[in-house]
Amino acid sequence: MATTKEYLHFILEQLSLIEGITYKMMIGEYIIYQNGKIAAYLCDNRLLVKPVAAAKKLLPNASYEPPYHGAKDMLLVDNVDDKNFLKQLFDAMYPELPEKNRRNKKKYQ
């Protein structure tokens, strides 16, 4: 089951207190970016965040679930109704998120 547009818009509204939130569609699901860094996935109408130390601390009882078959486990966020909690979570996670991958372009000779 793909994530619905209604759920996407609901989550984007819940994340509206956070600067730099953007998204990209990926095969019926969505990647959530914070200032260009991948912070979360929306898959099957679930918000899953990267399991960085700050997220583990703020979500001590969260279950680990893969966003899609074969992917690494992420933390399921159940408390999506609390905008202030989501802001606290994303702000705490941001410094620990990996930098955006910069692909090296091969030069052909």
PDB file of N, CA and C in Angstrom:
ATOM      1  N   MET A   1       0.844  -1.179   0.000  1.00  0.00           N
ATOM      2  CA  MET A   1       0.000   0.000   0.000  1.00  0.00           C
ATOM      3  C   MET A   1       0.890   1.243   0.000  1.00  0.00           C
ATOM      4  N   ALA A   2       0.720   2.097  -0.948  1.00  0.00           N
ATOM      5  CA  ALA A   2       1.498   3.333  -1.040  1.00  0.00           C
ATOM      6  C   ALA A   2       0.941   4.382  -0.083  1.00  0.00           C
ATOM      7  N   THR A   3       1.781   5.325   0.267  1.00  0.00           N
ATOM      8  CA  THR A   3       1.359   6.427   1.127  1.00  0.00           C
ATOM      9  C   THR A   3       0.392   7.321   0.361  1.00  0.00           C
ATOM     10  N   THR A   4      -0.700   7.688   1.009  1.00  0.00           N
ATOM     11  CA  THR A   4      -1.700   8.538   0.362  1.00  0.00           C
ATOM     12  C   THR A   4      -1.254   9.996   0.370  1.00  0.00           C
ATOM     13  N   LYS A   5      -1.763  10.748  -0.580  1.00  0.00           N
ATOM     14  CA  LYS A   5      -1.469  12.187  -0.627  1.00  0.00           C
ATOM     15  C   LYS A   5      -2.031  12.877   0.619  1.00  0.00           C
ATOM     16  N   GLU A   6      -3.144  12.387   1.127  1.00  0.00           N
ATOM     17  CA  GLU A   6      -3.727  12.972   2.336  1.00  0.00           C
ATOM     18  C   GLU A   6      -2.772  12.823   3.513  1.00  0.00           C
ATOM     19  N   TYR A   7      -2.148  11.643   3.637  1.00  0.00           N
ATOM     20  CA  TYR A   7      -1.211  11.428   4.734  1.00  0.00           C
ATOM     21  C   TYR A   7       0.038  12.297   4.534  1.00  0.00           C
ATOM     22  N   LEU A   8       0.527  12.389   3.312  1.00  0.00           N
ATOM     23  CA  LEU A   8       1.662  13.259   3.016  1.00  0.00           C
ATOM     24  C   LEU A   8       1.362  14.685   3.460  1.00  0.00           C
ATOM     25  N   HIS A   9       0.212  15.223   3.074  1.00  0.00           N
ATOM     26  CA  HIS A   9      -0.140  16.596   3.419  1.00  0.00           C
ATOM     27  C   HIS A   9      -0.333  16.759   4.924  1.00  0.00           C
ATOM     28  N   PHE A  10      -0.887  15.748   5.582  1.00  0.00           N
ATOM     29  CA  PHE A  10      -1.028  15.785   7.036  1.00  0.00           C
ATOM     30  C   PHE A  10       0.344  15.881   7.696  1.00  0.00           C
ATOM     31  N   ILE A  11       1.282  15.028   7.284  1.00  0.00           N
ATOM     32  CA  ILE A  11       2.624  15.029   7.876  1.00  0.00           C
ATOM     33  C   ILE A  11       3.339  16.348   7.570  1.00  0.00           C
ATOM     34  N   LEU A  12       3.226  16.847   6.359  1.00  0.00           N
ATOM     35  CA  LEU A  12       3.859  18.124   6.025  1.00  0.00           C
ATOM     36  C   LEU A  12       3.314  19.250   6.899  1.00  0.00           C
ATOM     37  N   GLU A  13       2.018  19.223   7.176  1.00  0.00           N
ATOM     38  CA  GLU A  13       1.436  20.214   8.086  1.00  0.00           C
ATOM     39  C   GLU A  13       1.996  20.031   9.500  1.00  0.00           C
ATOM     40  N   GLN A  14       2.150  18.790   9.935  1.00  0.00           N
ATOM     41  CA  GLN A  14       2.686  18.520  11.269  1.00  0.00           C
ATOM     42  C   GLN A  14       4.151  18.963  11.376  1.00  0.00           C
ATOM     43  N   LEU A  15       4.863  18.972  10.274  1.00  0.00           N
ATOM     44  CA  LEU A  15       6.272  19.368  10.256  1.00  0.00           C
ATOM     45  C   LEU A  15       6.451  20.847   9.908  1.00  0.00           C
ATOM     46  N   SER A  16       5.364  21.591   9.836  1.00  0.00           N
ATOM     47  CA  SER A  16       5.423  22.976   9.369  1.00  0.00           C
ATOM     48  C   SER A  16       6.185  23.918  10.308  1.00  0.00           C
ATOM     49  N   LEU A  17       6.435  23.528  11.537  1.00  0.00           N
ATOM     50  CA  LEU A  17       7.207  24.354  12.468  1.00  0.00           C
ATOM     51  C   LEU A  17       8.717  24.231  12.231  1.00  0.00           C
ATOM     52  N   ILE A  18       9.111  23.290  11.388  1.00  0.00           N
ATOM     53  CA  ILE A  18      10.519  22.980  11.163  1.00  0.00           C
ATOM     54  C   ILE A  18      10.985  23.642   9.872  1.00  0.00           C
ATOM     55  N   GLU A  19      12.101  24.346   9.949  1.00  0.00           N
ATOM     56  CA  GLU A  19      12.675  25.008   8.772  1.00  0.00           C
ATOM     57  C   GLU A  19      13.274  23.976   7.812  1.00  0.00           C
ATOM     58  N   GLY A  20      13.147  24.229   6.529  1.00  0.00           N
ATOM     59  CA  GLY A  20      13.862  23.453   5.516  1.00  0.00           C
ATOM     60  C   GLY A  20      13.307  22.081   5.203  1.00  0.00           C
ATOM     61  N   ILE A  21      12.030  21.826   5.478  1.00  0.00           N
ATOM     62  CA  ILE A  21      11.433  20.524   5.174  1.00  0.00           C
ATOM     63  C   ILE A  21      10.990  20.502   3.713  1.00  0.00           C
ATOM     64  N   THR A  22      11.474  19.500   2.989  1.00  0.00           N
ATOM     65  CA  THR A  22      11.050  19.258   1.619  1.00  0.00           C
ATOM     66  C   THR A  22      10.826  17.759   1.464  1.00  0.00           C
ATOM     67  N   TYR A  23      10.274  17.368   0.331  1.00  0.00           N
ATOM     68  CA  TYR A  23      10.041  15.946   0.099  1.00  0.00           C
ATOM     69  C   TYR A  23      10.238  15.618  -1.364  1.00  0.00           C
ATOM     70  N   LYS A  24      10.410  14.324  -1.594  1.00  0.00           N
ATOM     71  CA  LYS A  24      10.555  13.825  -2.961  1.00  0.00           C
ATOM     72  C   LYS A  24       9.811  12.494  -3.039  1.00  0.00           C
ATOM     73  N   MET A  25       9.053  12.311  -4.107  1.00  0.00           N
ATOM     74  CA  MET A  25       8.340  11.058  -4.302  1.00  0.00           C
ATOM     75  C   MET A  25       9.300   9.986  -4.782  1.00  0.00           C
ATOM     76  N   MET A  26       9.108   8.778  -4.271  1.00  0.00           N
ATOM     77  CA  MET A  26       9.951   7.648  -4.650  1.00  0.00           C
ATOM     78  C   MET A  26       9.062   6.404  -4.721  1.00  0.00           C
ATOM     79  N   ILE A  27       8.664   6.023  -5.896  1.00  0.00           N
ATOM     80  CA  ILE A  27       7.870   4.819  -6.145  1.00  0.00           C
ATOM     81  C   ILE A  27       6.635   4.747  -5.227  1.00  0.00           C
ATOM     82  N   GLY A  28       5.854   5.790  -5.197  1.00  0.00           N
ATOM     83  CA  GLY A  28       4.625   5.809  -4.415  1.00  0.00           C
ATOM     84  C   GLY A  28       4.822   6.129  -2.941  1.00  0.00           C
ATOM     85  N   GLU A  29       6.057   6.302  -2.528  1.00  0.00           N
ATOM     86  CA  GLU A  29       6.381   6.661  -1.154  1.00  0.00           C
ATOM     87  C   GLU A  29       7.139   7.983  -1.192  1.00  0.00           C
ATOM     88  N   TYR A  30       7.522   8.497  -0.032  1.00  0.00           N
ATOM     89  CA  TYR A  30       8.151   9.816   0.003  1.00  0.00           C
ATOM     90  C   TYR A  30       9.376   9.825   0.914  1.00  0.00           C
ATOM     91  N   ILE A  31      10.377  10.583   0.494  1.00  0.00           N
ATOM     92  CA  ILE A  31      11.545  10.851   1.320  1.00  0.00           C
ATOM     93  C   ILE A  31      11.365  12.265   1.862  1.00  0.00           C
ATOM     94  N   ILE A  32      11.560  12.422   3.171  1.00  0.00           N
ATOM     95  CA  ILE A  32      11.457  13.733   3.811  1.00  0.00           C
ATOM     96  C   ILE A  32      12.880  14.238   4.063  1.00  0.00           C
ATOM     97  N   TYR A  33      13.158  15.434   3.562  1.00  0.00           N
ATOM     98  CA  TYR A  33      14.458  16.060   3.723  1.00  0.00           C
ATOM     99  C   TYR A  33      14.353  17.217   4.709  1.00  0.00           C
ATOM    100  N   GLN A  34      15.427  17.424   5.460  1.00  0.00           N
ATOM    101  CA  GLN A  34      15.546  18.602   6.307  1.00  0.00           C
ATOM    102  C   GLN A  34      16.822  19.321   5.888  1.00  0.00           C
ATOM    103  N   ASN A  35      16.657  20.473   5.271  1.00  0.00           N
ATOM    104  CA  ASN A  35      17.798  21.235   4.749  1.00  0.00           C
ATOM    105  C   ASN A  35      18.710  20.368   3.885  1.00  0.00           C
ATOM    106  N   GLY A  36      18.122  19.561   3.031  1.00  0.00           N
ATOM    107  CA  GLY A  36      18.874  18.747   2.085  1.00  0.00           C
ATOM    108  C   GLY A  36      19.351  17.405   2.597  1.00  0.00           C
ATOM    109  N   LYS A  37      19.190  17.132   3.895  1.00  0.00           N
ATOM    110  CA  LYS A  37      19.598  15.848   4.461  1.00  0.00           C
ATOM    111  C   LYS A  37      18.372  14.941   4.595  1.00  0.00           C
ATOM    112  N   ILE A  38      18.531  13.660   4.289  1.00  0.00           N
ATOM    113  CA  ILE A  38      17.424  12.722   4.444  1.00  0.00           C
ATOM    114  C   ILE A  38      17.176  12.507   5.938  1.00  0.00           C
ATOM    115  N   ALA A  39      15.961  12.828   6.389  1.00  0.00           N
ATOM    116  CA  ALA A  39      15.602  12.710   7.799  1.00  0.00           C
ATOM    117  C   ALA A  39      14.604  11.590   8.041  1.00  0.00           C
ATOM    118  N   ALA A  40      13.729  11.336   7.062  1.00  0.00           N
ATOM    119  CA  ALA A  40      12.641  10.392   7.303  1.00  0.00           C
ATOM    120  C   ALA A  40      12.090   9.872   5.985  1.00  0.00           C
ATOM    121  N   TYR A  41      11.296   8.833   6.113  1.00  0.00           N
ATOM    122  CA  TYR A  41      10.559   8.270   4.979  1.00  0.00           C
ATOM    123  C   TYR A  41       9.097   8.204   5.368  1.00  0.00           C
ATOM    124  N   LEU A  42       8.230   8.414   4.390  1.00  0.00           N
ATOM    125  CA  LEU A  42       6.803   8.132   4.545  1.00  0.00           C
ATOM    126  C   LEU A  42       6.539   6.915   3.690  1.00  0.00           C
ATOM    127  N   CYS A  43       6.241   5.812   4.329  1.00  0.00           N
ATOM    128  CA  CYS A  43       5.982   4.567   3.613  1.00  0.00           C
ATOM    129  C   CYS A  43       4.773   3.884   4.224  1.00  0.00           C
ATOM    130  N   ASP A  44       3.844   3.485   3.383  1.00  0.00           N
ATOM    131  CA  ASP A  44       2.628   2.809   3.844  1.00  0.00           C
ATOM    132  C   ASP A  44       1.932   3.597   4.949  1.00  0.00           C
ATOM    133  N   ASN A  45       1.843   4.910   4.771  1.00  0.00           N
ATOM    134  CA  ASN A  45       1.226   5.812   5.744  1.00  0.00           C
ATOM    135  C   ASN A  45       1.846   5.691   7.133  1.00  0.00           C
ATOM    136  N   ARG A  46       3.189   5.553   7.144  1.00  0.00           N
ATOM    137  CA  ARG A  46       3.949   5.537   8.401  1.00  0.00           C
ATOM    138  C   ARG A  46       5.067   6.551   8.276  1.00  0.00           C
ATOM    139  N   LEU A  47       5.361   7.252   9.383  1.00  0.00           N
ATOM    140  CA  LEU A  47       6.505   8.152   9.438  1.00  0.00           C
ATOM    141  C   LEU A  47       7.642   7.397  10.109  1.00  0.00           C
ATOM    142  N   LEU A  48       8.715   7.205   9.367  1.00  0.00           N
ATOM    143  CA  LEU A  48       9.892   6.482   9.852  1.00  0.00           C
ATOM    144  C   LEU A  48      11.087   7.425   9.802  1.00  0.00           C
ATOM    145  N   VAL A  49      11.817   7.519  10.931  1.00  0.00           N
ATOM    146  CA  VAL A  49      12.966   8.411  10.986  1.00  0.00           C
ATOM    147  C   VAL A  49      14.256   7.619  11.084  1.00  0.00           C
ATOM    148  N   LYS A  50      15.353   8.273  10.697  1.00  0.00           N
ATOM    149  CA  LYS A  50      16.671   7.654  10.787  1.00  0.00           C
ATOM    150  C   LYS A  50      16.962   7.316  12.249  1.00  0.00           C
ATOM    151  N   PRO A  51      17.513   6.140  12.521  1.00  0.00           N
ATOM    152  CA  PRO A  51      17.767   5.731  13.907  1.00  0.00           C
ATOM    153  C   PRO A  51      19.074   6.300  14.468  1.00  0.00           C
ATOM    154  N   VAL A  52      19.210   7.622  14.459  1.00  0.00           N
ATOM    155  CA  VAL A  52      20.377   8.272  15.043  1.00  0.00           C
ATOM    156  C   VAL A  52      20.192   8.332  16.553  1.00  0.00           C
ATOM    157  N   ALA A  53      21.260   8.612  17.288  1.00  0.00           N
ATOM    158  CA  ALA A  53      21.230   8.585  18.755  1.00  0.00           C
ATOM    159  C   ALA A  53      20.136   9.481  19.336  1.00  0.00           C
ATOM    160  N   ALA A  54      19.968  10.681  18.799  1.00  0.00           N
ATOM    161  CA  ALA A  54      18.957  11.606  19.319  1.00  0.00           C
ATOM    162  C   ALA A  54      17.547  11.037  19.147  1.00  0.00           C
ATOM    163  N   ALA A  55      17.294  10.393  18.023  1.00  0.00           N
ATOM    164  CA  ALA A  55      15.976   9.799  17.786  1.00  0.00           C
ATOM    165  C   ALA A  55      15.733   8.636  18.742  1.00  0.00           C
ATOM    166  N   LYS A  56      16.748   7.817  18.953  1.00  0.00           N
ATOM    167  CA  LYS A  56      16.616   6.689  19.880  1.00  0.00           C
ATOM    168  C   LYS A  56      16.325   7.185  21.288  1.00  0.00           C
ATOM    169  N   LYS A  57      16.944   8.299  21.676  1.00  0.00           N
ATOM    170  CA  LYS A  57      16.721   8.852  23.013  1.00  0.00           C
ATOM    171  C   LYS A  57      15.299   9.393  23.163  1.00  0.00           C
ATOM    172  N   LEU A  58      14.805  10.080  22.136  1.00  0.00           N
ATOM    173  CA  LEU A  58      13.465  10.664  22.198  1.00  0.00           C
ATOM    174  C   LEU A  58      12.355   9.657  21.911  1.00  0.00           C
ATOM    175  N   LEU A  59      12.702   8.532  21.304  1.00  0.00           N
ATOM    176  CA  LEU A  59      11.732   7.481  20.972  1.00  0.00           C
ATOM    177  C   LEU A  59      12.200   6.151  21.570  1.00  0.00           C
ATOM    178  N   PRO A  60      12.341   6.070  22.907  1.00  0.00           N
ATOM    179  CA  PRO A  60      12.941   4.870  23.507  1.00  0.00           C
ATOM    180  C   PRO A  60      12.136   3.591  23.301  1.00  0.00           C
ATOM    181  N   ASN A  61      10.844   3.711  23.085  1.00  0.00           N
ATOM    182  CA  ASN A  61       9.996   2.522  22.920  1.00  0.00           C
ATOM    183  C   ASN A  61       9.535   2.302  21.486  1.00  0.00           C
ATOM    184  N   ALA A  62      10.118   3.049  20.563  1.00  0.00           N
ATOM    185  CA  ALA A  62       9.700   2.942  19.152  1.00  0.00           C
ATOM    186  C   ALA A  62      10.126   1.601  18.578  1.00  0.00           C
ATOM    187  N   SER A  63       9.300   1.095  17.685  1.00  0.00           N
ATOM    188  CA  SER A  63       9.666  -0.149  17.014  1.00  0.00           C
ATOM    189  C   SER A  63      10.542   0.175  15.800  1.00  0.00           C
ATOM    190  N   TYR A  64      11.405  -0.763  15.473  1.00  0.00           N
ATOM    191  CA  TYR A  64      12.265  -0.659  14.300  1.00  0.00           C
ATOM    192  C   TYR A  64      11.569  -1.376  13.156  1.00  0.00           C
ATOM    193  N   GLU A  65      11.390  -0.650  12.052  1.00  0.00           N
ATOM    194  CA  GLU A  65      10.713  -1.219  10.889  1.00  0.00           C
ATOM    195  C   GLU A  65      11.405  -0.745   9.620  1.00  0.00           C
ATOM    196  N   PRO A  66      11.472  -1.600   8.612  1.00  0.00           N
ATOM    197  CA  PRO A  66      12.037  -1.142   7.339  1.00  0.00           C
ATOM    198  C   PRO A  66      11.001  -0.319   6.577  1.00  0.00           C
ATOM    199  N   PRO A  67      11.429   0.729   5.892  1.00  0.00           N
ATOM    200  CA  PRO A  67      10.475   1.502   5.103  1.00  0.00           C
ATOM    201  C   PRO A  67       9.910   0.714   3.926  1.00  0.00           C
ATOM    202  N   TYR A  68      10.719  -0.193   3.391  1.00  0.00           N
ATOM    203  CA  TYR A  68      10.292  -1.050   2.282  1.00  0.00           C
ATOM    204  C   TYR A  68      11.129  -2.306   2.341  1.00  0.00           C
ATOM    205  N   HIS A  69      10.710  -3.326   1.632  1.00  0.00           N
ATOM    206  CA  HIS A  69      11.392  -4.621   1.669  1.00  0.00           C
ATOM    207  C   HIS A  69      12.862  -4.481   1.290  1.00  0.00           C
ATOM    208  N   GLY A  70      13.720  -5.008   2.136  1.00  0.00           N
ATOM    209  CA  GLY A  70      15.146  -4.993   1.878  1.00  0.00           C
ATOM    210  C   GLY A  70      15.879  -3.765   2.395  1.00  0.00           C
ATOM    211  N   ALA A  71      15.164  -2.792   2.942  1.00  0.00           N
ATOM    212  CA  ALA A  71      15.794  -1.570   3.451  1.00  0.00           C
ATOM    213  C   ALA A  71      16.230  -1.754   4.898  1.00  0.00           C
ATOM    214  N   LYS A  72      17.130  -0.881   5.330  1.00  0.00           N
ATOM    215  CA  LYS A  72      17.554  -0.883   6.729  1.00  0.00           C
ATOM    216  C   LYS A  72      16.408  -0.398   7.605  1.00  0.00           C
ATOM    217  N   ASP A  73      16.342  -0.953   8.830  1.00  0.00           N
ATOM    218  CA  ASP A  73      15.294  -0.562   9.768  1.00  0.00           C
ATOM    219  C   ASP A  73      15.425   0.903  10.176  1.00  0.00           C
ATOM    220  N   MET A  74      14.268   1.518  10.370  1.00  0.00           N
ATOM    221  CA  MET A  74      14.181   2.891  10.849  1.00  0.00           C
ATOM    222  C   MET A  74      13.234   2.891  12.040  1.00  0.00           C
ATOM    223  N   LEU A  75      13.146   4.013  12.733  1.00  0.00           N
ATOM    224  CA  LEU A  75      12.278   4.122  13.903  1.00  0.00           C
ATOM    225  C   LEU A  75      10.896   4.615  13.494  1.00  0.00           C
ATOM    226  N   LEU A  76       9.870   3.899  13.932  1.00  0.00           N
ATOM    227  CA  LEU A  76       8.489   4.287  13.654  1.00  0.00           C
ATOM    228  C   LEU A  76       8.059   5.367  14.643  1.00  0.00           C
ATOM    229  N   VAL A  77       7.558   6.483  14.130  1.00  0.00           N
ATOM    230  CA  VAL A  77       7.068   7.571  14.971  1.00  0.00           C
ATOM    231  C   VAL A  77       5.551   7.420  15.093  1.00  0.00           C
ATOM    232  N   ASP A  78       5.109   7.104  16.303  1.00  0.00           N
ATOM    233  CA  ASP A  78       3.670   6.971  16.547  1.00  0.00           C
ATOM    234  C   ASP A  78       3.024   8.306  16.902  1.00  0.00           C
ATOM    235  N   ASN A  79       3.799   9.206  17.481  1.00  0.00           N
ATOM    236  CA  ASN A  79       3.268  10.457  18.002  1.00  0.00           C
ATOM    237  C   ASN A  79       3.273  11.560  16.933  1.00  0.00           C
ATOM    238  N   VAL A  80       2.596  11.309  15.823  1.00  0.00           N
ATOM    239  CA  VAL A  80       2.607  12.278  14.720  1.00  0.00           C
ATOM    240  C   VAL A  80       1.600  13.410  14.918  1.00  0.00           C
ATOM    241  N   ASP A  81       0.774  13.328  15.955  1.00  0.00           N
ATOM    242  CA  ASP A  81      -0.214  14.373  16.200  1.00  0.00           C
ATOM    243  C   ASP A  81       0.348  15.566  16.965  1.00  0.00           C
ATOM    244  N   ASP A  82       1.544  15.436  17.514  1.00  0.00           N
ATOM    245  CA  ASP A  82       2.143  16.480  18.348  1.00  0.00           C
ATOM    246  C   ASP A  82       3.209  17.238  17.556  1.00  0.00           C
ATOM    247  N   LYS A  83       2.840  18.404  17.021  1.00  0.00           N
ATOM    248  CA  LYS A  83       3.761  19.207  16.210  1.00  0.00           C
ATOM    249  C   LYS A  83       5.017  19.598  16.993  1.00  0.00           C
ATOM    250  N   ASN A  84       4.829  19.961  18.260  1.00  0.00           N
ATOM    251  CA  ASN A  84       5.972  20.396  19.063  1.00  0.00           C
ATOM    252  C   ASN A  84       6.949  19.251  19.301  1.00  0.00           C
ATOM    253  N   PHE A  85       6.427  18.050  19.521  1.00  0.00           N
ATOM    254  CA  PHE A  85       7.303  16.897  19.690  1.00  0.00           C
ATOM    255  C   PHE A  85       8.071  16.619  18.396  1.00  0.00           C
ATOM    256  N   LEU A  86       7.391  16.693  17.258  1.00  0.00           N
ATOM    257  CA  LEU A  86       8.056  16.448  15.978  1.00  0.00           C
ATOM    258  C   LEU A  86       9.149  17.481  15.722  1.00  0.00           C
ATOM    259  N   LYS A  87       8.889  18.733  16.083  1.00  0.00           N
ATOM    260  CA  LYS A  87       9.918  19.767  15.945  1.00  0.00           C
ATOM    261  C   LYS A  87      11.113  19.436  16.833  1.00  0.00           C
ATOM    262  N   GLN A  88      10.854  19.056  18.071  1.00  0.00           N
ATOM    263  CA  GLN A  88      11.928  18.688  18.989  1.00  0.00           C
ATOM    264  C   GLN A  88      12.728  17.504  18.432  1.00  0.00           C
ATOM    265  N   LEU A  89      12.029  16.508  17.916  1.00  0.00           N
ATOM    266  CA  LEU A  89      12.665  15.320  17.361  1.00  0.00           C
ATOM    267  C   LEU A  89      13.551  15.669  16.168  1.00  0.00           C
ATOM    268  N   PHE A  90      13.009  16.376  15.192  1.00  0.00           N
ATOM    269  CA  PHE A  90      13.770  16.699  13.990  1.00  0.00           C
ATOM    270  C   PHE A  90      14.925  17.651  14.292  1.00  0.00           C
ATOM    271  N   ASP A  91      14.707  18.620  15.181  1.00  0.00           N
ATOM    272  CA  ASP A  91      15.794  19.529  15.554  1.00  0.00           C
ATOM    273  C   ASP A  91      16.926  18.780  16.249  1.00  0.00           C
ATOM    274  N   ALA A  92      16.596  17.808  17.088  1.00  0.00           N
ATOM    275  CA  ALA A  92      17.614  17.024  17.786  1.00  0.00           C
ATOM    276  C   ALA A  92      18.352  16.096  16.819  1.00  0.00           C
ATOM    277  N   MET A  93      17.631  15.545  15.855  1.00  0.00           N
ATOM    278  CA  MET A  93      18.232  14.616  14.895  1.00  0.00           C
ATOM    279  C   MET A  93      19.142  15.302  13.888  1.00  0.00           C
ATOM    280  N   TYR A  94      18.818  16.510  13.495  1.00  0.00           N
ATOM    281  CA  TYR A  94      19.479  17.161  12.366  1.00  0.00           C
ATOM    282  C   TYR A  94      21.006  17.134  12.418  1.00  0.00           C
ATOM    283  N   PRO A  95      21.643  17.495  13.543  1.00  0.00           N
ATOM    284  CA  PRO A  95      23.115  17.482  13.541  1.00  0.00           C
ATOM    285  C   PRO A  95      23.716  16.091  13.324  1.00  0.00           C
ATOM    286  N   GLU A  96      22.957  15.047  13.593  1.00  0.00           N
ATOM    287  CA  GLU A  96      23.449  13.678  13.457  1.00  0.00           C
ATOM    288  C   GLU A  96      23.136  13.042  12.104  1.00  0.00           C
ATOM    289  N   LEU A  97      22.351  13.700  11.302  1.00  0.00           N
ATOM    290  CA  LEU A  97      21.998  13.146   9.995  1.00  0.00           C
ATOM    291  C   LEU A  97      23.192  13.206   9.063  1.00  0.00           C
ATOM    292  N   PRO A  98      23.385  12.155   8.262  1.00  0.00           N
ATOM    293  CA  PRO A  98      24.502  12.168   7.317  1.00  0.00           C
ATOM    294  C   PRO A  98      24.343  13.286   6.292  1.00  0.00           C
ATOM    295  N   GLU A  99      25.470  13.808   5.886  1.00  0.00           N
ATOM    296  CA  GLU A  99      25.459  14.829   4.840  1.00  0.00           C
ATOM    297  C   GLU A  99      24.941  14.217   3.549  1.00  0.00           C
ATOM    298  N   LYS A 100      24.414  15.067   2.709  1.00  0.00           N
ATOM    299  CA  LYS A 100      23.899  14.649   1.410  1.00  0.00           C
ATOM    300  C   LYS A 100      25.036  14.037   0.595  1.00  0.00           C
ATOM    301  N   ASN A 101      24.767  12.899  -0.036  1.00  0.00           N
ATOM    302  CA  ASN A 101      25.761  12.256  -0.894  1.00  0.00           C
ATOM    303  C   ASN A 101      26.019  13.108  -2.119  1.00  0.00           C
ATOM    304  N   ARG A 102      27.265  13.297  -2.385  1.00  0.00           N
ATOM    305  CA  ARG A 102      27.663  14.002  -3.598  1.00  0.00           C
ATOM    306  C   ARG A 102      28.299  12.966  -4.505  1.00  0.00           C
ATOM    307  N   ARG A 103      27.646  12.663  -5.581  1.00  0.00           N
ATOM    308  CA  ARG A 103      28.170  11.656  -6.505  1.00  0.00           C
ATOM    309  C   ARG A 103      29.326  12.249  -7.295  1.00  0.00           C
ATOM    310  N   ASN A 104      30.379  11.500  -7.352  1.00  0.00           N
ATOM    311  CA  ASN A 104      31.505  11.913  -8.182  1.00  0.00           C
ATOM    312  C   ASN A 104      31.216  11.553  -9.625  1.00  0.00           C
ATOM    313  N   LYS A 105      31.294  12.538 -10.468  1.00  0.00           N
ATOM    314  CA  LYS A 105      31.061  12.264 -11.887  1.00  0.00           C
ATOM    315  C   LYS A 105      32.364  11.759 -12.497  1.00  0.00           C
ATOM    316  N   LYS A 106      32.267  10.632 -13.143  1.00  0.00           N
ATOM    317  CA  LYS A 106      33.445  10.058 -13.787  1.00  0.00           C
ATOM    318  C   LYS A 106      33.702  10.805 -15.088  1.00  0.00           C
ATOM    319  N   LYS A 107      34.962  11.050 -15.290  1.00  0.00           N
ATOM    320  CA  LYS A 107      35.349  11.685 -16.538  1.00  0.00           C
ATOM    321  C   LYS A 107      35.760  10.595 -17.514  1.00  0.00           C
ATOM    322  N   TYR A 108      35.164  10.630 -18.670  1.00  0.00           N
ATOM    323  CA  TYR A 108      35.495   9.656 -19.708  1.00  0.00           C
ATOM    324  C   TYR A 108      36.483  10.280 -20.667  1.00  0.00           C
ATOM    325  N   GLN A 109      37.478   9.500 -21.005  1.00  0.00           N
ATOM    326  CA  GLN A 109      38.503  10.020 -21.906  1.00  0.00           C
ATOM    327  C   GLN A 109      38.478   9.290 -23.215  1.00  0.00           C
TER     328      GLN A 109
END
